[in-house]
Coordinates of C-alpha atoms and ligand atoms in Angstrom, one line a residue:
M862 CA 0.0 0.0 0.0
N863 CA 1.1 3.6 -0.5
N864 CA 1.5 4.6 3.1
L865 CA 1.0 8.2 2.1
V866 CA -2.9 7.4 1.5
S867 CA -4.7 8.2 4.7
W868 CA -8.1 7.1 5.7
R869 CA -9.3 10.7 5.0
E870 CA -7.9 10.6 1.5
I871 CA -9.7 7.2 1.0
L872 CA -13.0 8.4 2.3
D873 CA -12.8 11.5 0.2
T874 CA -12.6 9.6 -2.9
I875 CA -15.1 6.6 -2.4
V876 CA -18.1 8.4 -3.7
V877 CA -17.3 10.3 -7.0
N878 CA -20.2 11.6 -9.0
G879 CA -22.6 9.6 -7.4
E880 CA -20.7 6.4 -7.9
H881 CA -19.7 4.1 -5.2
R882 CA -16.1 2.9 -6.1
E883 CA -14.4 -0.5 -5.3
I884 CA -11.6 0.0 -2.7
S885 CA -8.8 -2.2 -2.2
V886 CA -8.0 -4.5 0.5
E887 CA -5.2 -2.2 1.7
E888 CA -7.6 0.8 1.6
C889 CA -10.0 -1.0 3.6
L890 CA -7.4 -2.0 6.0
E891 CA -6.3 1.5 6.6
L892 CA -10.2 2.4 7.2
Y893 CA -10.6 -0.5 9.6
L894 CA -7.6 0.4 11.6
N895 CA -7.5 4.2 11.5
A896 CA -10.7 5.9 10.4
P897 CA -12.9 7.5 13.3
Q898 CA -16.3 5.7 13.5
P899 CA -18.2 9.0 12.9
A900 CA -16.4 9.5 9.5
L901 CA -17.2 5.9 8.5
S902 CA -20.9 6.1 9.5
K903 CA -21.2 9.3 7.6
I904 CA -19.8 7.9 4.4
A905 CA -21.7 4.5 4.8
R906 CA -25.0 6.6 5.1
E907 CA -24.2 8.3 1.8
I908 CA -23.3 5.0 0.0
R909 CA -26.7 3.5 1.4
Q910 CA -28.5 6.1 -0.5
I911 CA -26.6 5.2 -3.6
H912 CA -27.8 1.6 -3.4
N913 CA -31.2 2.2 -1.8
P914 CA -32.2 5.7 -2.4
G915 CA -35.2 6.9 -0.4
N916 CA -36.4 7.5 3.0
Y917 CA -37.4 4.0 3.9
A918 CA -35.7 0.9 5.7
T919 CA -37.1 -2.7 4.9
Y920 CA -38.1 -5.7 7.3
L921 CA -39.1 -9.2 6.5
V922 CA -42.0 -11.1 8.1
D923 CA -40.6 -14.6 8.1
R924 CA -40.1 -17.7 10.4
N925 CA -37.1 -19.8 11.0
V926 CA -37.5 -23.4 11.2
N927 CA -34.7 -25.8 12.4
Y928 CA -35.9 -29.2 11.0
T929 CA -33.4 -31.4 12.6
N930 CA -30.7 -30.8 15.4
I931 CA -28.7 -34.0 14.5
C932 CA -25.3 -33.0 13.1
T933 CA -21.9 -34.4 12.9
I934 CA -19.8 -31.5 12.1
N935 CA -19.5 -30.3 15.7
C936 CA -18.8 -26.5 15.2
H937 CA -16.9 -25.2 18.4
F938 CA -19.4 -22.1 18.6
C939 CA -22.6 -24.1 18.2
S940 CA -24.8 -24.9 21.1
F941 CA -27.8 -26.2 19.0
Y942 CA -26.7 -29.4 17.5
R943 CA -27.0 -33.0 19.0
P944 CA -24.7 -35.9 17.8
P945 CA -26.6 -39.0 16.3
N946 CA -28.2 -41.1 19.1
H947 CA -28.1 -38.4 21.6
R948 CA -31.4 -38.5 23.6
E949 CA -32.4 -35.0 22.8
T950 CA -32.3 -35.4 19.0
Y951 CA -35.2 -34.5 16.8
T952 CA -36.1 -34.4 13.1
Q953 CA -39.5 -32.8 12.1
T954 CA -42.1 -34.3 9.7
N955 CA -43.8 -32.5 6.8
E956 CA -46.8 -32.0 8.9
Q957 CA -44.9 -30.5 11.9
I958 CA -43.2 -28.0 9.5
S959 CA -46.4 -27.2 7.7
A960 CA -48.1 -26.4 10.9
R961 CA -45.4 -23.9 11.8
I962 CA -45.8 -22.2 8.4
R963 CA -49.4 -22.0 8.8
E964 CA -48.8 -19.8 12.0
L965 CA -46.5 -17.7 9.7
E966 CA -49.3 -17.4 6.9
E967 CA -51.7 -16.1 9.7
I968 CA -49.5 -13.2 10.6
G969 CA -48.9 -12.3 6.7
G970 CA -45.5 -13.8 6.5
S971 CA -43.8 -14.5 3.2
R972 CA -40.6 -16.4 3.7
V973 CA -39.5 -19.5 5.8
L974 CA -35.9 -19.8 6.4
M975 CA -35.0 -23.5 7.1
Q976 CA -31.7 -24.8 8.3
G977 CA -30.7 -27.7 10.4
G978 CA -27.7 -29.9 11.3
V979 CA -25.9 -32.2 8.8
N980 CA -28.0 -35.2 9.4
P981 CA -26.2 -38.3 7.9
D982 CA -29.5 -40.4 8.3
L983 CA -31.7 -38.3 5.9
P984 CA -31.9 -39.4 2.2
L985 CA -32.2 -36.9 -0.7
S986 CA -36.1 -37.9 -0.8
Y987 CA -36.6 -36.3 2.8
Y988 CA -35.6 -32.9 1.5
T989 CA -37.3 -33.1 -2.0
D990 CA -40.6 -34.4 -0.5
L991 CA -40.4 -31.8 2.2
I992 CA -40.0 -29.0 -0.3
K993 CA -42.7 -30.4 -2.4
Y994 CA -45.1 -30.8 0.2
L995 CA -44.4 -27.4 1.4
R996 CA -44.7 -25.9 -2.0
E997 CA -48.0 -27.5 -2.4
N998 CA -49.4 -26.5 0.8
H999 CA -48.0 -23.0 1.2
P1000 CA -47.8 -21.8 -2.3
L1001 CA -47.2 -18.1 -1.4
I1002 CA -44.3 -18.7 1.0
D1003 CA -40.9 -18.5 -0.3
L1004 CA -38.7 -21.6 0.9
D1005 CA -35.1 -20.4 1.6
C1006 CA -33.7 -23.7 2.9
F1007 CA -30.5 -25.6 3.6
S1008 CA -27.1 -23.8 4.0
P1009 CA -24.2 -24.8 1.9
I1010 CA -22.9 -27.2 4.5
E1011 CA -26.2 -29.1 4.5
I1012 CA -26.1 -29.3 0.7
E1013 CA -22.5 -30.7 1.0
G1014 CA -24.0 -33.1 3.5
I1015 CA -26.7 -34.3 1.3
A1016 CA -24.1 -34.6 -1.6
E1017 CA -22.0 -36.9 0.6
V1018 CA -24.9 -39.1 1.8
T1019 CA -26.2 -39.4 -1.8
G1020 CA -22.8 -39.4 -3.8
M1021 CA -24.2 -36.8 -6.0
K1022 CA -22.6 -33.3 -6.7
T1023 CA -23.7 -30.5 -5.0
S1024 CA -24.8 -28.9 -8.1
E1025 CA -27.0 -31.9 -8.8
V1026 CA -28.4 -31.8 -5.2
L1027 CA -29.4 -28.1 -5.7
L1028 CA -31.0 -28.9 -9.1
E1029 CA -33.2 -31.6 -7.5
L1030 CA -34.2 -29.2 -4.6
K1031 CA -35.0 -26.4 -7.3
K1032 CA -37.2 -28.8 -9.1
A1033 CA -39.0 -29.6 -6.0
G1034 CA -39.7 -25.9 -5.4
L1035 CA -36.8 -24.4 -3.4
H1036 CA -36.6 -20.7 -3.7
G1037 CA -33.2 -20.0 -2.2
L1038 CA -30.6 -20.8 0.2
P1039 CA -29.8 -19.2 3.6
G1040 CA -26.5 -17.3 4.0
G1041 CA -25.5 -19.3 7.0
G1042 CA -22.3 -21.3 7.5
A1043 CA -19.9 -18.8 6.1
E1044 CA -18.6 -17.7 9.5
M1045 CA -15.3 -16.5 8.4
L1046 CA -14.3 -17.5 4.9
V1047 CA -10.6 -17.8 5.8
D1048 CA -9.5 -21.4 6.3
E1049 CA -7.0 -20.6 9.0
V1050 CA -9.8 -19.4 11.4
R1051 CA -12.3 -22.0 10.0
L1052 CA -9.8 -24.8 11.0
D1053 CA -9.7 -23.2 14.6
I1054 CA -13.4 -22.9 15.1
S1055 CA -14.8 -25.7 12.8
P1056 CA -12.4 -28.1 11.7
R1057 CA -14.8 -30.5 10.3
K1058 CA -17.0 -27.9 8.4
G1059 CA -16.3 -27.5 4.7
S1060 CA -13.6 -25.2 3.4
A1061 CA -14.2 -21.6 2.5
D1062 CA -13.9 -22.7 -1.2
N1063 CA -16.7 -25.2 -0.8
W1064 CA -19.1 -22.6 0.8
L1065 CA -18.4 -20.1 -2.1
K1066 CA -18.8 -23.0 -4.7
V1067 CA -22.1 -24.0 -3.5
M1068 CA -23.3 -20.5 -3.3
G1069 CA -22.2 -19.9 -6.9
E1070 CA -23.9 -22.9 -8.1
A1071 CA -27.0 -22.0 -6.4
Q1072 CA -26.8 -18.4 -7.9
N1073 CA -26.1 -20.0 -11.2
L1074 CA -29.5 -21.9 -10.9
G1075 CA -31.3 -18.6 -10.2
L1076 CA -31.7 -19.5 -6.4
T1077 CA -31.9 -16.5 -4.0
T1078 CA -29.0 -16.2 -1.7
S1079 CA -27.5 -13.9 0.9
A1080 CA -24.0 -13.9 2.5
T1081 CA -23.3 -13.7 6.1
C1082 CA -20.2 -13.0 8.4
V1083 CA -19.7 -14.3 12.0
F1084 CA -16.8 -12.5 13.6
G1085 CA -15.2 -12.1 17.0
F1086 CA -13.2 -15.5 17.0
G1087 CA -10.1 -13.6 17.8
E1088 CA -9.4 -13.0 14.1
N1089 CA -7.8 -9.8 12.7
P1090 CA -9.2 -7.2 10.7
I1091 CA -7.4 -8.4 7.7
H1092 CA -9.2 -11.7 8.2
R1093 CA -12.6 -9.9 8.1
I1094 CA -11.6 -8.1 4.9
E1095 CA -10.3 -11.4 3.2
H1096 CA -13.9 -12.8 4.1
M1097 CA -15.7 -9.8 2.5
K1098 CA -13.2 -9.8 -0.5
R1099 CA -14.1 -13.4 -1.2
I1100 CA -17.7 -12.6 -1.2
R1101 CA -17.3 -9.7 -3.3
D1102 CA -15.2 -11.6 -5.9
L1103 CA -17.9 -14.2 -6.2
Q1104 CA -20.4 -11.3 -6.5
D1105 CA -18.4 -9.9 -9.4
Y1106 CA -18.2 -13.2 -11.0
S1107 CA -22.0 -13.9 -10.7
L1108 CA -23.0 -10.5 -11.8
N1109 CA -20.8 -10.8 -14.9
N1110 CA -22.4 -14.0 -15.5
N1111 CA -25.8 -12.4 -15.5
D1112 CA -26.6 -14.5 -12.3
I1113 CA -28.5 -12.6 -9.4
G1114 CA -25.8 -12.8 -7.0
F1115 CA -26.2 -12.2 -3.3
T1116 CA -29.0 -10.0 -2.3
S1117 CA -27.5 -8.8 1.1
F1118 CA -24.6 -9.0 3.4
I1119 CA -25.3 -9.5 7.3
S1120 CA -22.6 -9.6 9.9
W1121 CA -23.0 -10.5 13.8
P1122 CA -20.5 -11.4 16.4
V1123 CA -20.2 -15.0 17.7
Q1124 CA -22.1 -15.8 20.8
L1125 CA -20.2 -17.2 23.5
E1126 CA -22.5 -19.0 26.0
N1127 CA -23.0 -22.9 26.3
N1128 CA -20.6 -23.7 23.6
S1129 CA -17.1 -25.2 23.6
F1130 CA -15.7 -22.2 21.9
G1131 CA -16.7 -19.9 24.7
R1132 CA -15.7 -22.4 27.3
R1133 CA -12.2 -23.0 26.1
N1134 CA -11.6 -19.2 26.0
R1135 CA -13.3 -18.1 29.2
G1136 CA -11.0 -16.4 31.6
K1137 CA -7.9 -16.9 29.6
N1138 CA -7.8 -13.5 28.4
R1139 CA -5.7 -14.8 25.5
R1140 CA -7.6 -12.9 22.8
E1141 CA -10.6 -10.7 22.5
L1142 CA -13.8 -12.5 21.7
G1143 CA -17.2 -11.5 20.4
A1144 CA -17.8 -7.8 19.9
G1145 CA -19.6 -4.9 21.7
P1146 CA -21.8 -2.4 19.9
I1147 CA -19.0 -0.1 18.8
E1148 CA -16.9 -3.1 17.2
Y1149 CA -20.2 -4.2 15.6
L1150 CA -21.0 -1.0 14.2
R1151 CA -17.5 -0.7 12.8
Q1152 CA -18.0 -3.9 10.8
V1153 CA -21.4 -2.8 9.6
T1154 CA -20.0 0.4 8.3
I1155 CA -16.9 -1.1 6.8
S1156 CA -19.0 -3.7 5.0
R1157 CA -21.1 -1.1 3.6
I1158 CA -18.3 0.7 2.2
F1159 CA -16.4 -2.3 0.9
M1160 CA -19.4 -4.2 -0.7
N1161 CA -19.8 -1.9 -3.7
N1162 CA -21.6 -4.5 -5.7
I1163 CA -24.2 -6.0 -2.9
P1164 CA -27.2 -3.8 -2.7
H1165 CA -28.4 -4.7 0.7
I1166 CA -26.7 -4.5 4.3
Q1167 CA -28.9 -6.0 7.1
A1168 CA -28.6 -5.0 10.9
S1169 CA -28.7 -7.9 13.4
W1170 CA -31.1 -7.2 16.1
P1171 CA -31.2 -10.9 17.4
T1172 CA -27.4 -10.6 18.4
M1173 CA -27.2 -6.9 19.3
G1174 CA -30.5 -5.9 20.4
I1175 CA -32.9 -3.6 18.7
D1176 CA -31.3 -0.5 20.0
V1177 CA -28.0 -1.3 18.3
A1178 CA -29.8 -2.2 15.1
Q1179 CA -31.2 1.0 15.1
I1180 CA -27.9 2.7 15.1
A1181 CA -26.7 0.3 12.4
L1182 CA -29.5 1.8 10.3
E1183 CA -28.0 5.0 10.8
S1184 CA -24.7 3.7 9.8
G1185 CA -25.3 2.4 6.4
A1186 CA -27.6 -0.6 6.9
D1187 CA -30.9 -0.5 5.0
D1188 CA -32.7 -3.5 6.4
I1189 CA -33.6 -4.5 9.9
G1190 CA -33.9 -8.1 9.2
S1191 CA -36.9 -10.4 10.0
T1192 CA -39.3 -11.2 12.7
M1193 CA -38.0 -14.9 12.7
M1194 CA -41.0 -16.0 15.2
E1195 CA -38.6 -18.7 16.1
E1196 CA -34.8 -19.1 16.6
N1197 CA -33.1 -22.1 17.9
V1198 CA -29.5 -21.9 16.9
V1199 CA -27.9 -18.5 17.6
S1200 CA -30.2 -18.3 20.6
A1201 CA -28.8 -21.6 22.0
S1202 CA -25.5 -19.6 22.4
G1203 CA -26.8 -16.8 24.6
T1204 CA -28.9 -14.2 22.7
T1205 CA -31.5 -12.8 24.8
K1206 CA -34.2 -11.8 22.2
V1207 CA -35.2 -14.4 19.7
L1208 CA -38.3 -12.9 18.1
A1209 CA -39.6 -9.4 17.1
S1210 CA -43.2 -8.6 16.1
E1211 CA -43.8 -6.7 12.9
S1212 CA -45.0 -3.6 14.9
E1213 CA -41.8 -3.8 17.0
L1214 CA -39.7 -3.7 13.7
Q1215 CA -41.9 -1.0 12.3
R1216 CA -41.6 1.1 15.3
A1217 CA -37.7 0.7 15.5
I1218 CA -37.3 1.6 11.9
S1219 CA -39.7 4.7 12.2
R1220 CA -37.9 5.9 15.3
C1221 CA -34.8 6.1 13.4
G1222 CA -36.6 8.5 11.0
F1223 CA -37.2 6.0 8.2
I1224 CA -40.5 4.8 6.7
P1225 CA -40.9 1.0 7.3
V1226 CA -41.4 -1.0 4.3
K1227 CA -42.3 -4.6 4.2
R1228 CA -40.3 -6.8 1.8
D1229 CA -40.0 -10.3 0.6
S1230 CA -37.0 -12.5 0.5
D1231 CA -35.8 -10.8 -2.8
Y1232 CA -36.3 -7.5 -1.4
N1233 CA -39.3 -6.6 -3.4
H1234 CA -41.5 -4.2 -1.5
L1235 CA -44.7 -5.5 -0.3
E1236 CA -47.8 -3.7 0.8
T1237 CA -47.1 -2.4 4.1
S1238 CA -49.9 -1.8 6.8
L1239 CA -48.3 0.4 9.4
C1240 CA -49.2 -0.5 12.9
E1241 CA -50.6 2.0 15.2
Y1242 CA -47.9 3.9 16.7
E1243 CA -48.2 7.8 16.8
E1244 CA -44.6 8.4 16.0
M1245 CA -44.7 6.1 13.0
L1246 CA -47.4 8.3 11.3
T1247 CA -45.0 11.2 11.2
P1248 CA -41.5 9.9 10.2
V1249 CA -38.9 12.6 10.4
P1250 CA -37.0 13.2 7.2
I1251 CA -33.8 11.2 6.5
K1252 CA -30.4 12.5 7.6
S1253 CA -27.9 13.2 4.8
Ligands
SF4_2476 S1 -23.4 -24.7 13.2 FE1 -24.5 -26.0 11.9 S2 -23.0 -27.3 11.0 FE2 -22.1 -26.4 12.8 S3 -22.4 -28.1 14.5 FE3 -24.1 -26.5 14.4 S4 -25.8 -27.4 13.2 FE4 -23.9 -28.5 12.8

């Protein structure tokens, strides 16, 4: 890097003639290490307006379903999974999952996000029959199901390629893949926190294949494992590179990028590091906001940046909306994976998300999984009827 280029000079040239330019890894590192947070938040707000012009912020009414907790991967940060034959294992039936989706339909939801463990006992037909059943019984609900590591697990059980598994699921009615399982797309970090999980290359390969089939995808980043800022930037660079590739290929690419800090309760990762003071873990609000703003600045080819209220709380998610994020995420209704590791809030009502958005000065707009705006009935909060103008 040219050492003469300071964070101030970089920030001054990120937006030129209304265009959000691509910054280099070196420039991003300079910003991550040295730029004051208010300056990052200001430029991130400006960039947000380039990608999502207007005085609104979006939210999604959806439900998480965790169809099985049986898993053989043993991620050190995971408190959700149980190994095969454990007395607390479960795998849900089509009917049980359908009943949960009916509850989602009753509150006007549009998407189910379904993830589970890597269960070696489930054949491909479990997944394809489930998707077909849900498609038939809930035709208006988008089915975003099975993260890349689950797709890899199905491929291993069946002896098929991951692209073939994805094609079968798409034919059954799959709409998209959750962005989970990326954690940190740096193998040095992955090997430390989750040695049996697929490599960074594999996660990206499955996502690229899904995008090539026209499936909706998002990208996530879990941080706070003791990694360095350069690891976080490398993670974002790999996602940005795949996005460039997919968009150049006329594929739809990732809709959004979502970061949250690792949770440290009830898991072996938290236990093995507790009290050792050997490195900083997790992230507080300031570190989280830095990651959100930096991601908005670095991801010049991903339209949406999502705030994470389940890990940081609604208050911090509101500050994230003021710092470059344009979406506050979803109602979730049910969450069993991240919450098992210590989050305190696991569901939010539609009115709660509307109120949170409105109090930041944005108009709340309901969206679907593809970020299409839906008809939005504002709930009855006085302050929501008179949203204050957006700040520049
Ligand atoms: S995070 Fe997913 S893959 Fe890892 S142990 Fe938990 S359920 Fe299994």
